[in-house]
PDB file of C-alpha atoms and ligand atoms in Angstrom:
ATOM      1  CA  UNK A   1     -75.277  39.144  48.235  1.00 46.00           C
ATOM      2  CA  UNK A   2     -77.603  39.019  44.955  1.00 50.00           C
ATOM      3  CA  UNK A   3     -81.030  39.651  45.203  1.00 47.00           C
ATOM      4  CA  UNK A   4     -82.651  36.366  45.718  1.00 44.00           C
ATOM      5  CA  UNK A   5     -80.239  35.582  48.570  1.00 44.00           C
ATOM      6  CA  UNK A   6     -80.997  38.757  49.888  1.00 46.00           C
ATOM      7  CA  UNK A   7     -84.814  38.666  49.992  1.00 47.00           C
ATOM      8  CA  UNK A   8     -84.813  34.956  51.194  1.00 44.00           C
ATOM      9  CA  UNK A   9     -82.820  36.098  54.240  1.00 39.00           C
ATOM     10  CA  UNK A  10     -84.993  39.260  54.889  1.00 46.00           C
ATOM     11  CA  UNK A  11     -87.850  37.381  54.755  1.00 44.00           C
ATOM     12  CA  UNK A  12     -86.641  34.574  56.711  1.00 37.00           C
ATOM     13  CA  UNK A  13     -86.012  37.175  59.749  1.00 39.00           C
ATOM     14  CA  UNK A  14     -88.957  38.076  60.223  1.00 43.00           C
ATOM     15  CA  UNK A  15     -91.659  36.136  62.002  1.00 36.00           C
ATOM     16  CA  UNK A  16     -93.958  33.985  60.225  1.00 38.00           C
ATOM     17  CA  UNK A  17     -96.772  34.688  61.733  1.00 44.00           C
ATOM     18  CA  UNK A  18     -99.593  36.779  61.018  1.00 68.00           C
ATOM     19  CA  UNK A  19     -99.674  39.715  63.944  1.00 51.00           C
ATOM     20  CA  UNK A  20    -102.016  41.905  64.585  1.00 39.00           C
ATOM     21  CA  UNK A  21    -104.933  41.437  62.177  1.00 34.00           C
ATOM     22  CA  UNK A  22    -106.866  38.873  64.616  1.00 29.00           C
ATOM     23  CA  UNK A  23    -109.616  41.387  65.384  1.00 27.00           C
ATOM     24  CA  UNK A  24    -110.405  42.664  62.140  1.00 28.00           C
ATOM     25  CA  UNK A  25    -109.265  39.858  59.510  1.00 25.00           C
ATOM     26  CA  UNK A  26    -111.725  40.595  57.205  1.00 26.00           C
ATOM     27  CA  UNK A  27    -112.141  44.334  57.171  1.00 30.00           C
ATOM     28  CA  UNK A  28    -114.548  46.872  56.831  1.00 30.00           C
ATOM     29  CA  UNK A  29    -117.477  45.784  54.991  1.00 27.00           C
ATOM     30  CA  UNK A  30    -118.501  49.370  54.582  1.00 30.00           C
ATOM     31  CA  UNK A  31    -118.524  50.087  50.384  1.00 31.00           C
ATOM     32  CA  UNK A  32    -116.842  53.537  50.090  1.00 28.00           C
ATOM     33  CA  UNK A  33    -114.778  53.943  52.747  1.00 30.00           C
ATOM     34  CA  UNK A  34    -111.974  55.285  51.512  1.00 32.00           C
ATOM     35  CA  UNK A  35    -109.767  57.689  53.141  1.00 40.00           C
ATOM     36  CA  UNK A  36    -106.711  59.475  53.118  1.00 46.00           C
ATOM     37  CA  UNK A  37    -105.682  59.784  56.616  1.00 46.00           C
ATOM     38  CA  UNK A  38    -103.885  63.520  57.330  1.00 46.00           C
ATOM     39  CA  UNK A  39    -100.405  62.843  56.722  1.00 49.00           C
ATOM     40  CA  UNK A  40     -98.306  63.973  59.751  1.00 54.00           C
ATOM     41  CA  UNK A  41     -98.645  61.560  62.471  1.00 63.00           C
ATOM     42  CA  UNK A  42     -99.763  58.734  61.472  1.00 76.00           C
ATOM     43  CA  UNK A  43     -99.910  55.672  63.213  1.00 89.00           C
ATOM     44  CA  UNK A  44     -98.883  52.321  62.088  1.00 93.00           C
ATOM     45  CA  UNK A  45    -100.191  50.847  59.214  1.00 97.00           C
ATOM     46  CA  UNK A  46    -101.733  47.445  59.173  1.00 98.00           C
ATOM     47  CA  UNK A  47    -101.441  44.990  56.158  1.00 98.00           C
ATOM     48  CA  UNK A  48     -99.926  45.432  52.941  1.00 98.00           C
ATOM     49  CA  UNK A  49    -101.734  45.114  49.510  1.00 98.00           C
ATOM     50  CA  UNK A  50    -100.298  44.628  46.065  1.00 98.00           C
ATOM     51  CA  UNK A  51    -102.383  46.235  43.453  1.00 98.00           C
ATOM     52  CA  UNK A  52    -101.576  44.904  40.298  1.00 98.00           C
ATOM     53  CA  UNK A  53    -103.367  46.001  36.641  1.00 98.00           C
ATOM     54  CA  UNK A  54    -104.501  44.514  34.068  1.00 97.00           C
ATOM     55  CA  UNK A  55    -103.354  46.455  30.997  1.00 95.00           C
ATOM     56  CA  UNK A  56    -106.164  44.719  29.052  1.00 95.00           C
ATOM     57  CA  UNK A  57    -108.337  46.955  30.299  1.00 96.00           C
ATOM     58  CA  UNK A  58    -106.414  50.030  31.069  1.00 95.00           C
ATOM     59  CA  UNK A  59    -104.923  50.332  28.064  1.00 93.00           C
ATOM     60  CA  UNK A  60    -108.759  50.411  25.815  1.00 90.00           C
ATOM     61  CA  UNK A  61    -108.512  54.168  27.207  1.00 85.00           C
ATOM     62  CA  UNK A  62    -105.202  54.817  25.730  1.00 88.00           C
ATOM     63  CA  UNK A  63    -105.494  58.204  23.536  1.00 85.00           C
ATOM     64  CA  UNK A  64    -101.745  58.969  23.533  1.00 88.00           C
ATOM     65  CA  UNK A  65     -98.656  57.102  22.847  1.00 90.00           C
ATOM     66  CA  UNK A  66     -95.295  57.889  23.788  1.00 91.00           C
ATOM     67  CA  UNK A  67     -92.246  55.706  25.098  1.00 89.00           C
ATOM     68  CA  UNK A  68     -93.120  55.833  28.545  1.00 91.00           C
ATOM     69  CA  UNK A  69     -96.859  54.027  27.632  1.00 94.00           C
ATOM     70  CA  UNK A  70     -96.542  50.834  27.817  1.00 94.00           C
ATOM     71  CA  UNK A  71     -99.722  50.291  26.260  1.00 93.00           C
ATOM     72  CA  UNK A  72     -98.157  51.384  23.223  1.00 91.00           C
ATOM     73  CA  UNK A  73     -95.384  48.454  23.343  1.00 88.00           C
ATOM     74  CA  UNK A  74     -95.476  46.430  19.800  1.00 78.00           C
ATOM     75  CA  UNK A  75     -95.085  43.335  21.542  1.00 73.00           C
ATOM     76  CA  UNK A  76     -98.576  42.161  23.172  1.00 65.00           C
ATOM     77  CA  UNK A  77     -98.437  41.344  26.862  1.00 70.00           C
ATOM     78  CA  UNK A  78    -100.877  40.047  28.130  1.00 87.00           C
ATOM     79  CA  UNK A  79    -100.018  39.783  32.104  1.00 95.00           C
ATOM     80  CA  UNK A  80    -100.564  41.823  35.256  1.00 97.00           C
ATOM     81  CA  UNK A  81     -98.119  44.499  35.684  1.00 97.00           C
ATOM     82  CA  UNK A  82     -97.609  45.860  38.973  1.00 98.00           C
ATOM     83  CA  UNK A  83     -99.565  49.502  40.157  1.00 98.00           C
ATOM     84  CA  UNK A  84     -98.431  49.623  44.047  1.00 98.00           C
ATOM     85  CA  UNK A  85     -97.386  48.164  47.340  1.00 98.00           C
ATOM     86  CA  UNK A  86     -99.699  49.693  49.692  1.00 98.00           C
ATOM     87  CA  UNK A  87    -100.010  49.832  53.565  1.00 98.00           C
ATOM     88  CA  UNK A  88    -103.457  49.871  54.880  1.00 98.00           C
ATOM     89  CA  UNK A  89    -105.516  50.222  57.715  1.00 97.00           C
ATOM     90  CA  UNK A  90    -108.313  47.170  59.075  1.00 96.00           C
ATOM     91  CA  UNK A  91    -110.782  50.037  58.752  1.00 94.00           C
ATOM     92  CA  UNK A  92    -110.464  50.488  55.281  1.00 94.00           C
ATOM     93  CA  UNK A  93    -108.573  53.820  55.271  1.00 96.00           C
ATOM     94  CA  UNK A  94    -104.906  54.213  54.815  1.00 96.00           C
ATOM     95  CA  UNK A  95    -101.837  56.404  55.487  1.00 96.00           C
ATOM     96  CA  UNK A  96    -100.398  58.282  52.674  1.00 96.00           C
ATOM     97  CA  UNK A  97     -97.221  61.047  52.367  1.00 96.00           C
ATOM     98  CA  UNK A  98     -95.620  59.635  55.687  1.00 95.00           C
ATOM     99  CA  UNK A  99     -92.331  61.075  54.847  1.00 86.00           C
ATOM    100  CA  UNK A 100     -91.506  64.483  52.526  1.00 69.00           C
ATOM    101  CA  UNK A 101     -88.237  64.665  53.550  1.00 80.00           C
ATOM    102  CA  UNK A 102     -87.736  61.592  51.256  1.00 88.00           C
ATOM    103  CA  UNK A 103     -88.664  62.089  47.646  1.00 94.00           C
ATOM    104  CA  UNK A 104     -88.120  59.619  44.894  1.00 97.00           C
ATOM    105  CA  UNK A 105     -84.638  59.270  43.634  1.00 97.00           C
ATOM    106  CA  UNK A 106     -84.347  57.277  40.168  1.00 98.00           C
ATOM    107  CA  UNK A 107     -80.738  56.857  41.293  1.00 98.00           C
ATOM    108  CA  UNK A 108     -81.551  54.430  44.650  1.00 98.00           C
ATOM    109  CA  UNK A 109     -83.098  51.985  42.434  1.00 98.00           C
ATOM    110  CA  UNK A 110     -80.639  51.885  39.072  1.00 98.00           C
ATOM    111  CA  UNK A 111     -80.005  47.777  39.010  1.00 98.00           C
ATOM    112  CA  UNK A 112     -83.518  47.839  38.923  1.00 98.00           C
ATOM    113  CA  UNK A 113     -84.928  49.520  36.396  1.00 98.00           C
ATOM    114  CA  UNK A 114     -84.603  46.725  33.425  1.00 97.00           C
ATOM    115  CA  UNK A 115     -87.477  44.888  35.309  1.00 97.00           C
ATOM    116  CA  UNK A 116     -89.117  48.113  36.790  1.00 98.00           C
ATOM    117  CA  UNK A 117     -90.004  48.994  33.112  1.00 96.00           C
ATOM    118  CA  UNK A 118     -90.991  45.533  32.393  1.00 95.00           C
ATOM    119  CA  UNK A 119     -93.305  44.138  35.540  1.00 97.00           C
ATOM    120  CA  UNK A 120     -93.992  47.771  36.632  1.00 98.00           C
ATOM    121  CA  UNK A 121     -94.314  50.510  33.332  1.00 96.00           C
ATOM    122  CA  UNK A 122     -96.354  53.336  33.260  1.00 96.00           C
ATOM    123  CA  UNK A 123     -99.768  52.444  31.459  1.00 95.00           C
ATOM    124  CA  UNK A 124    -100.058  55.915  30.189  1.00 94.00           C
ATOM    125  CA  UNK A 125     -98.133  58.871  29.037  1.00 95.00           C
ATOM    126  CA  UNK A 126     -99.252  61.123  32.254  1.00 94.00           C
ATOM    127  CA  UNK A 127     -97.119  62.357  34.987  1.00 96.00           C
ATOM    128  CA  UNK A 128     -98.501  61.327  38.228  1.00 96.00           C
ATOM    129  CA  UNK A 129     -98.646  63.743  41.540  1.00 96.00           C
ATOM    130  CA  UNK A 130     -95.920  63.651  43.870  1.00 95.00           C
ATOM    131  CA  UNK A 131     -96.167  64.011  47.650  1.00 95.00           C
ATOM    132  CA  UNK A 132     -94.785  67.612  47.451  1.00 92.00           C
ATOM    133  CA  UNK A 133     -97.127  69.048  45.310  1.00 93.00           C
ATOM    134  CA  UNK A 134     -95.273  68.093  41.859  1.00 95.00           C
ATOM    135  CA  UNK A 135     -95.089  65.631  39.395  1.00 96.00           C
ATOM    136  CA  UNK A 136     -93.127  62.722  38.974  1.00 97.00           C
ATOM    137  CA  UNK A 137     -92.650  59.416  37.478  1.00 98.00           C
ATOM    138  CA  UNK A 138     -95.616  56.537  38.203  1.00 98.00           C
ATOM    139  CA  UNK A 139     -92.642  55.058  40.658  1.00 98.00           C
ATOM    140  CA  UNK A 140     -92.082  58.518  42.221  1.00 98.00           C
ATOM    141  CA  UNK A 141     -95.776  58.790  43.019  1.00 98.00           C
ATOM    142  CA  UNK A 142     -96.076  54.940  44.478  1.00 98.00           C
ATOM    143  CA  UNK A 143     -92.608  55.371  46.351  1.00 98.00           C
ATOM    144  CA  UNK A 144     -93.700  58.762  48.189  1.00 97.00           C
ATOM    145  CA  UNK A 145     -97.291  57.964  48.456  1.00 97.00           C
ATOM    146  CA  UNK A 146     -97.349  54.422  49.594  1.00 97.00           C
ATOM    147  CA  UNK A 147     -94.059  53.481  50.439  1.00 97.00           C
ATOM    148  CA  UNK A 148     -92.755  55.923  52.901  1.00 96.00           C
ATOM    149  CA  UNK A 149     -95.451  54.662  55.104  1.00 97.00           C
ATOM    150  CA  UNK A 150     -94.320  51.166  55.275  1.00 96.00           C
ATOM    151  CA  UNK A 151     -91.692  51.855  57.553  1.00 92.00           C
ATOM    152  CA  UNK A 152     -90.535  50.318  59.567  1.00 91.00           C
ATOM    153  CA  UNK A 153     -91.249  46.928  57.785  1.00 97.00           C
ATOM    154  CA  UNK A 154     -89.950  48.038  54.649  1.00 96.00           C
ATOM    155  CA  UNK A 155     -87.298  51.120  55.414  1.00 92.00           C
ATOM    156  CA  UNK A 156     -86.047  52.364  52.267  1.00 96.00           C
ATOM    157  CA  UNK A 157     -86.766  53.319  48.474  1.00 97.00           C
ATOM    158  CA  UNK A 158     -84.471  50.375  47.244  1.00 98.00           C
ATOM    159  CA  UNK A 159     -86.302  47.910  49.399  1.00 98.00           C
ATOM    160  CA  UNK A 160     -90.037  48.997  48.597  1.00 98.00           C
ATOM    161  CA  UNK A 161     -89.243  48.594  44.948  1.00 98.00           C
ATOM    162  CA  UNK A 162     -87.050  45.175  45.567  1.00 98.00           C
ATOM    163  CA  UNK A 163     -89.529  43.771  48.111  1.00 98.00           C
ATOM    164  CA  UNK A 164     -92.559  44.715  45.498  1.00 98.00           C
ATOM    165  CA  UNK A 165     -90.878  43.052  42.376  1.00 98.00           C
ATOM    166  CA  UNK A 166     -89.979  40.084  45.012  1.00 98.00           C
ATOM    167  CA  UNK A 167     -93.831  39.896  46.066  1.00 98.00           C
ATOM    168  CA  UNK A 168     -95.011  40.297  42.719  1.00 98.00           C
ATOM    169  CA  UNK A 169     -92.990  36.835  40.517  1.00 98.00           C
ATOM    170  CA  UNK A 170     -93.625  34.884  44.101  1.00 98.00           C
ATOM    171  CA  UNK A 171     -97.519  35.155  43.112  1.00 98.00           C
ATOM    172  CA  UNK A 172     -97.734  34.707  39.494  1.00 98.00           C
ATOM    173  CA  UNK A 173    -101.189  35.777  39.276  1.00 98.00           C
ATOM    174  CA  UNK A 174    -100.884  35.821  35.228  1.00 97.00           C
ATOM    175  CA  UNK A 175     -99.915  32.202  35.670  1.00 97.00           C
ATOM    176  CA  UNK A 176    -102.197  30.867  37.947  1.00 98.00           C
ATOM    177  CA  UNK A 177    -105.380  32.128  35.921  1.00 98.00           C
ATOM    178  CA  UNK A 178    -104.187  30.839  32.394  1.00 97.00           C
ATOM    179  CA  UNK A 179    -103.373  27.869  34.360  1.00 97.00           C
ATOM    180  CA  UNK A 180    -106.935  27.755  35.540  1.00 98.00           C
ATOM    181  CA  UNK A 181    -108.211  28.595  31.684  1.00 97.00           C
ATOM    182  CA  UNK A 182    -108.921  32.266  32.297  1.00 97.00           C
ATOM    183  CA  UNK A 183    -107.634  33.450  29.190  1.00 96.00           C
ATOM    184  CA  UNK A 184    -107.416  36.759  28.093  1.00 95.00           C
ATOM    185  CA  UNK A 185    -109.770  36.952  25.745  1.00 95.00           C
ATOM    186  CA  UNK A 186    -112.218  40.199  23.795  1.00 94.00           C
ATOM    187  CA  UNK A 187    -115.107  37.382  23.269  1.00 96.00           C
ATOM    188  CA  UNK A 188    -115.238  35.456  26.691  1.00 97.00           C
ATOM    189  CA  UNK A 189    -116.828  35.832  30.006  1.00 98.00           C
ATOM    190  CA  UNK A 190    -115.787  34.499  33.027  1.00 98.00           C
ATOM    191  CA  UNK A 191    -117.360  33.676  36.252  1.00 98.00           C
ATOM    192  CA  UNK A 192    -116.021  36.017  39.445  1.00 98.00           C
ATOM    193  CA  UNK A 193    -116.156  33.351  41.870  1.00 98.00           C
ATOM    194  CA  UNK A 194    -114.217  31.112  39.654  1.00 98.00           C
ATOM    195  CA  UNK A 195    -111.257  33.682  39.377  1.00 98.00           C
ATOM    196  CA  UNK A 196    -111.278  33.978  42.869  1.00 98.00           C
ATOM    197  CA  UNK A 197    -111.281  30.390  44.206  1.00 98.00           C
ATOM    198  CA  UNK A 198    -108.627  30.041  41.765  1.00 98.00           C
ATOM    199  CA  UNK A 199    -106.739  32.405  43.473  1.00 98.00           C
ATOM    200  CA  UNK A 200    -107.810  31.539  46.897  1.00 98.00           C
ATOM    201  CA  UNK A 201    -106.349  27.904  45.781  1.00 98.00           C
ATOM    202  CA  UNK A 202    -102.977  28.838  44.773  1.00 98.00           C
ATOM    203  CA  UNK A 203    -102.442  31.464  47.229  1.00 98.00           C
ATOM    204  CA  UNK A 204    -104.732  30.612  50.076  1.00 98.00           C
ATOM    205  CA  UNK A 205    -105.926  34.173  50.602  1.00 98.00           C
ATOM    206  CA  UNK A 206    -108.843  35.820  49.019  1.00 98.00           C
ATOM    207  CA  UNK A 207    -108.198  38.689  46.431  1.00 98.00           C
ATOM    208  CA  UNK A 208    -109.827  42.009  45.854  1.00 98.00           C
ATOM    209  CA  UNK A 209    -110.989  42.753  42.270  1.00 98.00           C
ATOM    210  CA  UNK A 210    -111.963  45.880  40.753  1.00 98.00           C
ATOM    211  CA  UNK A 211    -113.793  46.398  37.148  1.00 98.00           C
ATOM    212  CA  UNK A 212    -114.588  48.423  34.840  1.00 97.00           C
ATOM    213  CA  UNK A 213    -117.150  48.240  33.000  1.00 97.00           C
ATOM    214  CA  UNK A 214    -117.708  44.476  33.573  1.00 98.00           C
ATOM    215  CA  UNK A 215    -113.426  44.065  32.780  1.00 98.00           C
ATOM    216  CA  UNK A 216    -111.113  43.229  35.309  1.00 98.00           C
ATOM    217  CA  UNK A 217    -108.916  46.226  35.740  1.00 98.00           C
ATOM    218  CA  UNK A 218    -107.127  45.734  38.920  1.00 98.00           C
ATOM    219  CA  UNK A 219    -106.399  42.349  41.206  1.00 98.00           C
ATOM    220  CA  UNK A 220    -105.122  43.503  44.392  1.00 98.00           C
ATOM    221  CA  UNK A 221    -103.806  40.931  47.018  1.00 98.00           C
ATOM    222  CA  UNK A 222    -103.045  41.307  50.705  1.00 98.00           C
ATOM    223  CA  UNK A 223    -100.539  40.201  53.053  1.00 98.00           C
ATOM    224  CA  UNK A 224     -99.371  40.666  56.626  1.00 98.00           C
ATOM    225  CA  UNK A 225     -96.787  42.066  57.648  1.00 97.00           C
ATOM    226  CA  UNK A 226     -94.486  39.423  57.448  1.00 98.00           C
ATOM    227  CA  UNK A 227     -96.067  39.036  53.771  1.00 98.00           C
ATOM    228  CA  UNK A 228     -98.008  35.871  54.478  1.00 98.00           C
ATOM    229  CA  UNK A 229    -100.883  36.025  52.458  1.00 98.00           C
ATOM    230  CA  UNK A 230    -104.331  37.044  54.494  1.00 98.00           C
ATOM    231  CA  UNK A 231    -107.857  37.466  53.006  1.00 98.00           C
ATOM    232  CA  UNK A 232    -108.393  41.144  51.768  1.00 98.00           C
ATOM    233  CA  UNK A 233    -110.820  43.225  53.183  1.00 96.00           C
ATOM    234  CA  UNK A 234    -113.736  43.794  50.895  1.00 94.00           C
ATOM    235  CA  UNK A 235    -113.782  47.691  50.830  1.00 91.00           C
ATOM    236  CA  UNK A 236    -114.067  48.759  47.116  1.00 93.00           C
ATOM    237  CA  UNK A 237    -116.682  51.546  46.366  1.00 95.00           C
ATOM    238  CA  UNK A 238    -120.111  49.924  44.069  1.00 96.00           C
ATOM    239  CA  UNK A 239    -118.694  51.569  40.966  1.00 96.00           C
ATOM    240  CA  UNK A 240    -115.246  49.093  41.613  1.00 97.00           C
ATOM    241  CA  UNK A 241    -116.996  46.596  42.099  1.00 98.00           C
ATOM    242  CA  UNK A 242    -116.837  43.466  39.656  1.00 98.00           C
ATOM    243  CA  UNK A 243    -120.077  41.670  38.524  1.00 98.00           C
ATOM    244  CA  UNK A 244    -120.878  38.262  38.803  1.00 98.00           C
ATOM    245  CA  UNK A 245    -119.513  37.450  34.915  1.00 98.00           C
ATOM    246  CA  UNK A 246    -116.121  39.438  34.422  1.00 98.00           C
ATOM    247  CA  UNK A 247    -114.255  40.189  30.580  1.00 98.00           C
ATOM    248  CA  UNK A 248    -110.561  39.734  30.606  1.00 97.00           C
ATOM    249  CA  UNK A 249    -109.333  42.133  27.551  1.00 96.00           C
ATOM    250  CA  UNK A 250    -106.651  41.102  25.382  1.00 93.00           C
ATOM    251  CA  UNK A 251    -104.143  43.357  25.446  1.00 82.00           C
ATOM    252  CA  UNK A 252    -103.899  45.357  22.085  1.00 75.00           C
ATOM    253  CA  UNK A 253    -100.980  47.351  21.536  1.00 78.00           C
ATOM    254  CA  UNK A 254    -102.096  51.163  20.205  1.00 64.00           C
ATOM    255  CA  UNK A 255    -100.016  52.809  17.259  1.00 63.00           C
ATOM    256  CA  UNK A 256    -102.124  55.687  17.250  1.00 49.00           C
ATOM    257  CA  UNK A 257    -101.739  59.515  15.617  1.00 44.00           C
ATOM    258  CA  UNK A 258    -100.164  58.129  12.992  1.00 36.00           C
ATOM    259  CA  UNK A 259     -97.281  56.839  14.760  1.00 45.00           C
ATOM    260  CA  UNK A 260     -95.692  53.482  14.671  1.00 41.00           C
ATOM    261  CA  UNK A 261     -96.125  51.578  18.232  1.00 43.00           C
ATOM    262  CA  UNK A 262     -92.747  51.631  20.100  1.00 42.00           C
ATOM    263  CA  UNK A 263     -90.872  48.413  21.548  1.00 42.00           C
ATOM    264  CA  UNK A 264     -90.952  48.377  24.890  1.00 39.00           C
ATOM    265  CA  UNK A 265     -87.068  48.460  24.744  1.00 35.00           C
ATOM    266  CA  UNK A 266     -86.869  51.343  23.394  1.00 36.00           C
ATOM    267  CA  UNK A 267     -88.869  52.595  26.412  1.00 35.00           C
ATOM    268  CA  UNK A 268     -86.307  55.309  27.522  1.00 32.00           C
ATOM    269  CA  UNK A 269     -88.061  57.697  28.686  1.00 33.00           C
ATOM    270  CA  UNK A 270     -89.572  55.595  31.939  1.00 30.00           C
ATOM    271  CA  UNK A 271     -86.143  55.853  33.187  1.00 27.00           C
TER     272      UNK A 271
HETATM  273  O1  U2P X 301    -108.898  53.222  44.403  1.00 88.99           O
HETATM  274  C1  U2P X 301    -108.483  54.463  43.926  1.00 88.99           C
HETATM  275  C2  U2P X 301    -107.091  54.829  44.439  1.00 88.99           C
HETATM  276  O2  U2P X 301    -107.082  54.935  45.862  1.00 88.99           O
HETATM  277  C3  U2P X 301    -105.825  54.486  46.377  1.00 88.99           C
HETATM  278  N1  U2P X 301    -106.045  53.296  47.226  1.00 88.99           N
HETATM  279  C4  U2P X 301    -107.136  52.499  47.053  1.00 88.99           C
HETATM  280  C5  U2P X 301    -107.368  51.410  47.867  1.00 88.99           C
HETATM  281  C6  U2P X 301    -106.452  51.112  48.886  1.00 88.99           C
HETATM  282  O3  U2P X 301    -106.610  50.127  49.633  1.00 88.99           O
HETATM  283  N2  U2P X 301    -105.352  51.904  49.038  1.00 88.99           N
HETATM  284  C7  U2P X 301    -105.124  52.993  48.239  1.00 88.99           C
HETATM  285  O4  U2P X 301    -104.125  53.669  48.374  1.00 88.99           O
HETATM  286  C8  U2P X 301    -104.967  54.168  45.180  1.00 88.99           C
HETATM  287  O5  U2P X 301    -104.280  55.369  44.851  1.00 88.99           O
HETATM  288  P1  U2P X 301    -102.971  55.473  43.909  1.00 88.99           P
HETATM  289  O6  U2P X 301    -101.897  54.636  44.486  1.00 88.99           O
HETATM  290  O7  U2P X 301    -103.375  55.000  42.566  1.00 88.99           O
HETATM  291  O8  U2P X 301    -102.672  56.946  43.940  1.00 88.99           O
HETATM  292  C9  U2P X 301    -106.054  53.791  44.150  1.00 88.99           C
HETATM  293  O9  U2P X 301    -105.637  53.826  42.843  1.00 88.99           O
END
């Protein structure tokens, strides 16, 4: 069965409507309430949220280059790239670590990997933490963290990543704002609200966004879990929060210490 076929009948089985969010659609209202609840134990999570980055943004901090960076990829993209699937709780918190028995294994997810590195790189050269106390790959640390609490909606390492990259080109986010004439741009301003009826319109759920310094730097968008869109709750801290005018960088590959900037397929050490 190939991968579209696959995901079409996943989805298909499960029920289309939205279950268990009536109470609490819209979340906690409460600006910093962010949590890490204690990993053993935990109980069920209750919407899932695709963070995605703008590498715009991200990138203007980029002091170091290596292969793994995609900031440092000679050819400009300018799109939203993919940080996480995350399970959260209505009030704001979520579940984290849910299973150390099942570290990241580059090996479950090998016919992936040519569009993990594109839709999902690394925007730096860092190791990120792992769930054991290590350090890993950027898809070790979303894998452990995030997805072995989705269970038992998503049950495995191959699915998170599949169901993620599945999520991810169904909602072409990068599309439906250049669409809408939010172009990336280092001069321009753009209005808040208008990036996010113009997301509300194309995906008929409200989206999270979180700035830095006046740029967009994350767009997260939430879903049940049968992954019908829902509104997301409104629960980043003041210093996430986006103005009222927003920048959308241009993305602007670094060459920097001297060295040339690498092509993104040359990116071997992601892998
Ligand atoms: O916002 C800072 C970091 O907190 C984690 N986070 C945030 C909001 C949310 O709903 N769920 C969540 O997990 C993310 O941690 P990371 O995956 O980067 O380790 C987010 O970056």
């Amino acid at each position: 069965m190939d991968f579209l076929t696959f995901m079409s009948v996943f989805l298909l089985l499960i029920s289309t409507s939205c279950y268990g969010l009536s109470e609490n659609h819209h979340g906690d209202e409460e600006g910093g309430l962010l949590v890490v609840a204690p990993a053993k134990q935990q109980k069920e999570f209750d919407y899932f949220l695709l963070a995605l980055l703008w590498p715009g943004t991200l990138c203007q901090g980029t002091n170091h280059c290596c292969s793994a960076n995609a900031c440092c990829r000679s050819n400009a993209t300018s799109m939203f790239t993919i940080h996480g699937l995350w399970v959260n709780y209505n009030d704001g918190t979520w579940p984290a670590c849910c299973n150390n028995g099942s570290n990241f294994d580059i090996k479950k997810i090998t016919p992936l990997l040519g569009g993990l590195q594109i839709y999902w790189p690394s925007l730096s050269c860092n190791l990120e933490s792992t769930c054991d106390g290590g350090k890993g790959l950027f898809w070790a640390h979303e894998w452990e963290k995030h997805g072995t609490c989705a269970t038992p909606v998503i049950w495995d390492e191959y699915t998170y990543f599949l169901t993620t990259l599945n999520i991810y080109f169904k909602y072409n986010i990068t599309k439906i704002l250049i669409e809408e004439g939010y172009i990336p741009s280092n001069s321009e301003k753009y209005p808040l609200g208008g990036i996010v009826s113009a997301i509300q319109n194309a995906v008929r759920a409200t989206p999270l966004l979180v700035c830095s310094d006046g740029a967009v730097q994350e767009l997260r968008l939430c879903f049940c879990k049968n992954f019908e869109p829902q509104d997301c709750p409104n629960n980043v801290t003041p210093e996430e929060a986006c103005p009222r005018y927003v920048s959308l960088p241009e993305y602007v590959p670094r060459s920097l210490g001297g060295k040339r900037s690498i092509p993104w397929s040359s990116n071997r050490e992601a892998i």
